[in-house]
Amino acid sequence: MASHQLLVSPPEGLRSPLWVPSRLLLGPGPSNLAPRVLAAGGLQMIGHMQKEMYQIMEDIRQGIQYMFQTRNSLTLAVSGSGHAALETALLNLLEPGDACLVGVNGIWGQRAAEVAERIGARVHRMIKDPGGCYTLQEVEEGLARHRPVLLFLTQGESSSGVLQPLDGYGELCHRYQCLLLVDSVASAGGVPIHMDRQGIDVLYSGSQKVLNAPPGTSLISFSDKAKNKIYARKTRPFSFYLDVKWLASFWGCDGTPRTYHHTTSVIGLYGLREALALIAEEGLESSWKRHRETSLYLQQRLQALGLQLFVRDPALRLPTVTTVAVPAGYDWRDIVSYVMDHFAIEIAGGLGPSMGKVLRIGLLGCNATRENVDRVTHALQEALQHCPKGKL
Amino acid sequence: MASHQLLVSPPEGLRSPLWVPSRLLLGPGPSNLAPRVLAAGGLQMIGHMQKEMYQIMEDIRQGIQYMFQTRNSLTLAVSGSGHAALETALLNLLEPGDACLVGVNGIWGQRAAEVAERIGARVHRMIKDPGGCYTLQEVEEGLARHRPVLLFLTQGESSSGVLQPLDGYGELCHRYQCLLLVDSVASAGGVPIHMDRQGIDVLYSGSQKVLNAPPGTSLISFSDKAKNKIYARKTRPFSFYLDVKWLASFWGCDGTPRTYHHTTSVIGLYGLREALALIAEEGLESSWKRHRETSLYLQQRLQALGLQLFVRDPALRLPTVTTVAVPAGYDWRDIVSYVMDHFAIEIAGGLGPSMGKVLRIGLLGCNATRENVDRVTHALQEALQHCPKGKL
Ligand SMILES: Cc1ncc(COP(=O)(O)O)c(C=O)c1O
Ligand SMILES: Cc1ncc(COP(=O)(O)O)c(C=O)c1O
């Protein structure tokens, strides 16, 4: 073999310097990085098993406990995006054959159902049109009928803009010996959540939404009930990378000596630590209030433009991601492109079941300001004036 | 429910600013970030589905093709560490019941065998003491006996310091209708590898070793043979997050329109792009030569200190990670701590089967310089003088 000659030459594209445009990210996430998080991203590496890193991980664990309002010791960051946290929950909680009940009122329930099916769970879907959420009564019917070991609900259904109420659902599940798993990727930090008080057994969230940190890590916490189910498994989870027992040990959750599992995202964890420090500094209640008020202002401005909010009931509107019905006669793609091309602002169309039905505007973390509302509504106003109408 | 009062207060630890010490990372990885990679980490977010991001992803794909010396279109970065790439390979290639042959001559083979077993594969281990590697004849015996669909080998066995030869193994596997999977996490970029010429069917590597980029992303490429096996599967892989068909579409590998799968590690990908640009700029052959020469210099300096190299055969010594037998009478922990405490240099002890047997010194990417060799050998010399001897 002529091993001294290269078959593939250095690619042309890599000769130009990296260039990144400046954008205001007002889609459903990722959001812009907060300045302090941005600064953390420019720091040099340390080893993932050095004591300073263990301190950063401990800070993160406590920050997540605060953000989720939980005292669960089994609380840590996963080295992957929101979907990796979803898989961490399902791969560890479910064994093949377990029954699982999934609220499918948008794409996130679809994804949870698919992941659970791949694992071999018996999945029962409660399907609703995007815009809907689940009442206690509907959930109780599902629990009584299917006797699942796990119920999946999405608190901030970012594809439809719905805020799922959570008071009482944990208690209800526990009456049926069912665990409650909640996706708060698009909501935690911006919307009240009380993991322990609400009896949520597994809660996960993302780094790149309200926290304004880079995507690539996600947050997860398990109640004692959830932990017991995991530790009583008869089979090993299909994934080693996402095996909670290994993660718990490496994250110092269970008092066992930390053993190497995988190389954690050191720089990503710097950013996550700073993002959690920012939310602790502002205070959860102030952050919730700021998101609520800013989104009410956005709703008002959108309605003043003659646009229709997709979620009818104001109590069910998600403050972090607002959905607007695509205005009659317009192609949503034209509007999204106009706002990007003329204002360098990212907003989004629908996703999964809401595709073609909505425009989505996110006000996430440090992006939730009245000034940003003014900027995006001004951009939308121009878009409505200049985009072709009557196309469809 | 008194939802207006918080149960958990903001943690004290998050009140102090983030502080990160300056360290020279000469363990088996992670390594220090190259200055250009460091700069990329300080850039602001853009959306994971914006056209500039697709360009960065395309640059990365071509950079990986260059680094791996392959023309495989199914080449992309995984949103997770080296272990996530290993799982991506095994979860997609293996179906329950498939036979799999694993070279276990250190921790990486152990990990691969464990992952394959979790998936339900029939795993056949070729076990060797750390320090050994596999001859063509040994592999042929295993292939003939077990008729596996997949063989796993580690090119740079970073726990033992062994460089596994690869010429001829692909051809041999193919004669037995077996695919060849190679872990080059600790070697690619620093050691010659020719994926296409050597007939490697799946090759993966990490970002945090020779590439000097942050941990959290990993590189992977699949040959047409491997792709065909994946696309002919009868069952869906247990993971959605690591499903290659979805990843291929999102990474633009297969010409299908890109659909949202998960939020990729945007900032991590900036760094990876810059790291690949640096290796393209230096040229693979120069990088291989620099790693070889620097490690020879290290070996010489270590032997001059009276230390013994763990791998006897010079041809089998891994240039990126050098292993030294723990000198008689010393506790390896004392030496590692001394070098860290007095010189802020990270080196490591053994891992898995090599635990207690070796010290490991990594010269990875921009850290592979004669100056660093001088620094670490000076530190080791002092450690040998000051650490307690005759303890064990
Ligand atoms: C509610 C919700 N769940 C899950 C996810 C998936 O997260 P990721 O894209 O980080 O995998 C998102 C992200 O957009 C989300 O909004
Ligand atoms: C040869 C080899 N394989 C796999 C891995 C695992 O990579 P990670 O720690 O990024 O999951 C490593 C990392 O140390 C390695 O050296």
Short mmCIF file of N, CA and C and ligand atoms in Angstrom, two decimals, chain A residues 260 262-263, chain B residues 81-83 108 154 156 158 183 185-186 208-209, ligand 2:
data_model
loop_
_atom_site.label_atom_id
_atom_site.label_comp_id
_atom_site.label_asym_id
_atom_site.label_seq_id
_atom_site.Cartn_x
_atom_site.Cartn_y
_atom_site.Cartn_z
N TYR A 260 -14.14 7.68 35.85
CA TYR A 260 -14.24 8.19 34.48
C TYR A 260 -15.34 7.45 33.73
N HIS A 262 -17.17 9.37 30.60
CA HIS A 262 -16.85 9.93 29.29
C HIS A 262 -16.27 11.32 29.54
N THR A 263 -15.70 11.93 28.52
CA THR A 263 -15.17 13.28 28.70
C THR A 263 -16.30 14.28 28.58
N SER B 81 -19.47 13.14 23.05
CA SER B 81 -18.04 12.83 23.13
C SER B 81 -17.70 11.55 22.38
N GLY B 82 -16.47 11.11 22.49
CA GLY B 82 -16.01 9.90 21.82
C GLY B 82 -16.91 8.69 22.07
N HIS B 83 -17.37 8.54 23.29
CA HIS B 83 -18.28 7.42 23.59
C HIS B 83 -19.58 7.52 22.79
N TRP B 108 -10.75 0.54 25.99
CA TRP B 108 -11.67 0.91 24.90
C TRP B 108 -12.38 -0.30 24.32
N THR B 154 -8.95 -0.75 18.22
CA THR B 154 -8.58 0.60 18.63
C THR B 154 -7.21 0.93 18.04
N GLY B 156 -5.36 3.85 18.41
CA GLY B 156 -4.50 4.43 19.44
C GLY B 156 -5.03 4.03 20.80
N SER B 158 -5.13 4.37 24.04
CA SER B 158 -4.58 5.40 24.92
C SER B 158 -4.44 4.94 26.37
N ASP B 183 -11.58 2.70 16.30
CA ASP B 183 -11.57 3.85 17.20
C ASP B 183 -10.24 4.57 16.99
N VAL B 185 -9.92 7.79 18.34
CA VAL B 185 -10.14 8.98 19.18
C VAL B 185 -8.81 9.60 19.58
N ALA B 186 -7.87 8.76 19.98
CA ALA B 186 -6.61 9.29 20.52
C ALA B 186 -5.49 9.31 19.49
N GLN B 208 -11.27 16.52 21.23
CA GLN B 208 -10.48 17.07 22.35
C GLN B 208 -9.09 16.48 22.47
N LYS B 209 -8.63 15.81 21.40
CA LYS B 209 -7.30 15.18 21.48
C LYS B 209 -6.36 15.91 20.53
C1 LIG C 2 -8.92 5.73 22.29
C2 LIG C 2 -10.08 6.36 22.96
N1 LIG C 2 -11.32 5.94 22.67
C3 LIG C 2 -12.40 6.50 23.22
C4 LIG C 2 -12.32 7.52 24.13
C5 LIG C 2 -13.57 8.05 24.74
O1 LIG C 2 -13.81 9.38 24.40
P1 LIG C 2 -14.68 10.35 25.32
O2 LIG C 2 -14.01 10.41 26.66
O3 LIG C 2 -14.62 11.64 24.58
O4 LIG C 2 -16.05 9.79 25.41
C6 LIG C 2 -11.05 8.00 24.45
C7 LIG C 2 -10.95 9.14 25.38
O5 LIG C 2 -10.25 9.27 26.27
C8 LIG C 2 -9.90 7.40 23.88
O6 LIG C 2 -8.67 7.81 24.19
#
